[in-house]
Amino acid sequence: MPQTGAAKPSSLLHKQIPIVTRSVKGKFRNFKTAVMVVAYSIYFLLPWMPWQRNSAADQAVMFDLESRRFFIFDLIVYPQDIFWLAMLLFIAAALLFFTTGLIGRAWCGYFCFQTLWSDLFILIERMIQGERPARLRLMKQPLGAEKILKIGGSHALMILVSLWTAITFAAYFSYAPDFVIALFTGHAVEAAYITVGVLTLTTYFAAGVIREHVCTLACPYARFQGVMYEADTLAVSYDSKRGEGLKGRTLPIIGLKTRDERQEKGHGDCIDCGFCVQVCPTGIDIRDGLQYQCISCGLCIDACNNIMDSVGYPRGLIRYDSEKNLSSDQPKPARLEWKRVKVIGYATALLIAAGILLYNIGTRNDTDVSVQQVRQPLFIMLSDGSYRNRYQVHIVNKTELDARYHLSVRGIPASSLDLGSLKEVRVRAGKSLIMNAKVDLERTIAQQTEKFEFVVTSSNPDTAPVVVPANFNSQR
Amino acid sequence: MSQDNNTNTTKTTGHVWDNDLQELDNPLPRWWIWGFYITFLFTIVYWLFYPAWPIGNNYTKGVPGLNSITYTATQPNGEQVEKTTHWNMRSKFMVEMNELQEAQKKWFDKVAAMPFEDVQKDAELMQFVNSVGKTMFTDNCAPCHQQGAQGKIGFSPNLADDHWQYGGTYQNIEETIVAGRNGYMPPFKEVLQDEQITQLANYVLEMSGEPHDAEASKAGAALFRSETAACFYCHGENAQGKIQMGSANLTDKIWLWADIPGSKTDAAKLAEVKRVITGGLNRGVMPAWSGRLSPAQIKLLTVYVHDSLGGGK
């Protein structure tokens, strides 16, 4: 048999049919709307929230890269706290795995920013261009004033929303009121314009142009979700037994209107109205079963329930249910099955990580000290035969007030510490300082001393002294 | 021969090898093609801003005015010259260096305006001294004095310890950097007998608390202060050296020319000291830095050596 290569070229090479969604009402739609309102309120308003501060601008949440501090209400995060970020990422991952194992891609369907912004842009399209049939009509129209105005107008609005999204993002990194004024008067820094420009373009491009392709082609999560799903995981599912019956779905033509008539003739409850497909933001048919394109937004459930109500059939032909339950002979009402090793394991990991993070944040000392020994040379012999070791003591003042720090030693004579003429150092609020310290020990003491401790005492009485171990080297 | 029963509609180039091996003619992905065309546009923009086409020994320099860059360069004679050229990596680097110098200037000025003693009391200023001083030291001093100023026995003194041949005050150190030093000790092989050199070497070892022959040392002590050897002229009556001359203190534990810390046996230590007395020294030369570093840089370097390295007196 001759081998002639690929049977058909990749679908990437072909023009995709644009997805034009129909709007829908229902509890999942309401939940999505509520999430959007809450998320947008937080995202767009938070940079404008004032907060009393001593050492920085009065902004409740500000990621101040210039002073290398993140202000989150009364918590100030320093570069030394980078460990928290690692914990936060771990918590986010564990939370994602936990929810996916339990109720599928809840993140994708309700919380992901791609979903939120796509949802908003679909709303903009509907407000300007009308409902699905009107938009399909508009797409088929020859280019004219109405088409240019409506399609151009909705894209212009999307770009405006993208711009404000980008400006809001950048506003988290500097004092928002000043920043916005500087941005529009041309006085902001170059990086601000680049950030705003890139984010405006990417937001518009991702949510306004390529939309569902981000989920189906670009997002890695869609591809590895499969390993998190189990037979007991609740997912948006079509009850094909009920919907198809023995002879498949069919339209409710005369003689097939009531359930009894349909069941008698072997047809299922699905009246093939196609609404579940029309409302889908990724343009799939949920009746084909669980598929990687499904973002679990639940809009097809709303659409189907509305139809079931109108034809008088029971709700739940499309519903949240598990694969195991659906394939059983007598499907029970859908239930959250949490007593599973994976779910409990993820929950445990989540609790432990959250506990560690909270404990660490709660017990952080306001003075951060690290001591580095000068290693070139490791030790110096002085003219009287005693040994000198040198250290660089890095003190970070994590409080909102300037403080003075006193350095002393423990485990060796106090007089062996030499700071020159410096008695104590002043470190400004939120700043750090590296000071030189010399430790001279007599030959006999030096040869017995391997370790000692530096003690840093703050002038702020609320701050506990910090004890840092150090090594002493000499010729032994 | 197998029959060609290919039924798919994929285009081929029409080339067939071995009767059945064909070359497919799939279109390139659209995104790829567009990316390719965009690179064409990019090159045109690039020609406007950067040197591009070689023409003989010359090259196109982009559109003048659109891509000019101005920086200040220091000529070998110290003269500051402003230069304007087309964009290139070197001129961009020079602009950054100009900005850096501008940013460092206020700190240098602050150090220059202060008495030496006050710099160390300003912990924030000392951070600047630490970092800039380290770079200057590495660029200028470390080739001889080694990284971390630990020195090398037989070559260059350790600047981190508390022994200073030419004095360890701020003024002494600054003077050393500005004018350089020229250490010298005459060879004694023509002047003294080998036995006398042995006696002197034993005395030198005794003064530093090293193993020695007590009898020979006693003779050496007398010889040290005699007109025959005349060691005391330079090293002083008490053998503690003279800062004015840069003569070594022979009573402390620090060795510069004779490698005592590196000698394992008593005989080797004696041989080391004898080697120095016999052959003398003419390698204690430090060049002057006044022409290479500005007074402000030398002042900062002085504070760095005195306080950051920590050996100053």
PDB file of C-alpha atoms in Angstrom, chain A residues 1-9 12-15 376-377 380-385 388 390 392 419-422 425-426 428 432-434 436 438 443, chain B residues 3-6 8 10 20 22 24 26-30 117 120-121 123-124 126-127 130 147-148 150 158 160-162 252-254 307-311:
ATOM      1  CA  MET A   1       0.000   0.000   0.000  1.00  0.00           C
ATOM      2  CA  PRO A   2       1.446   3.365  -0.902  1.00  0.00           C
ATOM      3  CA  GLN A   3       1.843   5.857   1.908  1.00  0.00           C
ATOM      4  CA  THR A   4       0.731   9.294   0.839  1.00  0.00           C
ATOM      5  CA  GLY A   5       1.004  11.248   4.031  1.00  0.00           C
ATOM      6  CA  ALA A   6      -1.680  12.982   6.025  1.00  0.00           C
ATOM      7  CA  ALA A   7      -5.184  12.212   4.925  1.00  0.00           C
ATOM      8  CA  LYS A   8      -6.454  15.722   5.532  1.00  0.00           C
ATOM      9  CA  PRO A   9      -4.795  18.970   6.436  1.00  0.00           C
ATOM     10  CA  LEU A  12      -6.139  25.165  11.643  1.00  0.00           C
ATOM     11  CA  LEU A  13      -5.662  25.906   7.981  1.00  0.00           C
ATOM     12  CA  HIS A  14      -9.356  26.372   7.380  1.00  0.00           C
ATOM     13  CA  LYS A  15     -11.508  29.293   8.228  1.00  0.00           C
ATOM     14  CA  GLN A 376      37.779  36.705  50.847  1.00  0.00           C
ATOM     15  CA  PRO A 377      39.757  36.048  52.977  1.00  0.00           C
ATOM     16  CA  ILE A 380      42.642  37.469  58.907  1.00  0.00           C
ATOM     17  CA  MET A 381      45.502  37.070  61.305  1.00  0.00           C
ATOM     18  CA  LEU A 382      46.260  40.303  63.126  1.00  0.00           C
ATOM     19  CA  SER A 383      49.692  41.462  64.242  1.00  0.00           C
ATOM     20  CA  ASP A 384      49.213  40.228  67.816  1.00  0.00           C
ATOM     21  CA  GLY A 385      48.287  36.764  66.580  1.00  0.00           C
ATOM     22  CA  ARG A 388      39.549  38.631  62.674  1.00  0.00           C
ATOM     23  CA  ARG A 390      34.294  40.083  58.958  1.00  0.00           C
ATOM     24  CA  GLN A 392      28.001  41.950  56.409  1.00  0.00           C
ATOM     25  CA  LEU A 419      31.717  48.420  64.453  1.00  0.00           C
ATOM     26  CA  GLY A 420      34.146  51.302  64.119  1.00  0.00           C
ATOM     27  CA  SER A 421      32.608  54.498  65.394  1.00  0.00           C
ATOM     28  CA  LEU A 422      29.106  53.299  64.633  1.00  0.00           C
ATOM     29  CA  VAL A 425      22.204  52.236  62.742  1.00  0.00           C
ATOM     30  CA  ARG A 426      19.046  53.947  61.637  1.00  0.00           C
ATOM     31  CA  ARG A 428      14.170  54.018  57.439  1.00  0.00           C
ATOM     32  CA  SER A 432      17.136  47.885  54.398  1.00  0.00           C
ATOM     33  CA  LEU A 433      20.767  48.469  55.201  1.00  0.00           C
ATOM     34  CA  ILE A 434      23.971  46.466  55.000  1.00  0.00           C
ATOM     35  CA  ASN A 436      30.081  46.032  58.156  1.00  0.00           C
ATOM     36  CA  LYS A 438      34.308  42.923  62.498  1.00  0.00           C
ATOM     37  CA  ARG A 443      44.146  33.106  69.284  1.00  0.00           C
TER      38      ARG A 443
ATOM     39  CA  GLN B   3      -1.501  -0.021  -7.695  1.00  0.00           C
ATOM     40  CA  ASP B   4      -1.934   3.589  -6.772  1.00  0.00           C
ATOM     41  CA  ASN B   5      -5.236   3.624  -4.957  1.00  0.00           C
ATOM     42  CA  ASN B   6      -4.736   6.982  -3.311  1.00  0.00           C
ATOM     43  CA  ASN B   8      -7.508  11.594  -0.870  1.00  0.00           C
ATOM     44  CA  THR B  10      -4.148  16.286  -0.983  1.00  0.00           C
ATOM     45  CA  ASP B  20       5.001   5.699  -5.376  1.00  0.00           C
ATOM     46  CA  GLN B  22       5.322  11.622  -3.806  1.00  0.00           C
ATOM     47  CA  LEU B  24       2.993  16.683  -0.802  1.00  0.00           C
ATOM     48  CA  ASN B  26       0.320  21.447   1.571  1.00  0.00           C
ATOM     49  CA  PRO B  27      -0.118  25.205   1.973  1.00  0.00           C
ATOM     50  CA  LEU B  28       1.854  26.839   4.745  1.00  0.00           C
ATOM     51  CA  PRO B  29      -0.231  27.887   7.742  1.00  0.00           C
ATOM     52  CA  ARG B  30      -1.662  31.344   7.315  1.00  0.00           C
ATOM     53  CA  GLU B 117      36.113  60.061  59.957  1.00  0.00           C
ATOM     54  CA  GLN B 120      31.968  55.661  58.443  1.00  0.00           C
ATOM     55  CA  LYS B 121      29.368  57.107  60.812  1.00  0.00           C
ATOM     56  CA  ALA B 123      25.651  53.883  57.527  1.00  0.00           C
ATOM     57  CA  GLU B 124      23.742  54.645  54.329  1.00  0.00           C
ATOM     58  CA  MET B 126      28.900  53.382  53.725  1.00  0.00           C
ATOM     59  CA  GLN B 127      26.690  51.112  51.641  1.00  0.00           C
ATOM     60  CA  ASN B 130      31.052  49.276  50.047  1.00  0.00           C
ATOM     61  CA  GLN B 147      40.368  39.724  45.806  1.00  0.00           C
ATOM     62  CA  GLY B 148      39.298  40.776  49.271  1.00  0.00           C
ATOM     63  CA  GLN B 150      44.133  39.343  51.299  1.00  0.00           C
ATOM     64  CA  ASN B 158      47.309  42.072  53.074  1.00  0.00           C
ATOM     65  CA  ALA B 160      42.573  43.698  55.666  1.00  0.00           C
ATOM     66  CA  ASP B 161      44.847  43.120  58.633  1.00  0.00           C
ATOM     67  CA  ASP B 162      46.028  45.747  61.113  1.00  0.00           C
ATOM     68  CA  ASP B 252      54.460  41.082  64.983  1.00  0.00           C
ATOM     69  CA  LYS B 253      53.003  37.880  63.585  1.00  0.00           C
ATOM     70  CA  ILE B 254      52.472  39.149  60.096  1.00  0.00           C
ATOM     71  CA  ASP B 307      36.696  50.840  56.877  1.00  0.00           C
ATOM     72  CA  SER B 308      35.133  48.318  54.515  1.00  0.00           C
ATOM     73  CA  LEU B 309      38.199  46.105  54.426  1.00  0.00           C
ATOM     74  CA  GLY B 310      38.412  46.994  58.057  1.00  0.00           C
ATOM     75  CA  GLY B 311      42.121  47.106  58.762  1.00  0.00           C
TER      76      GLY B 311
END
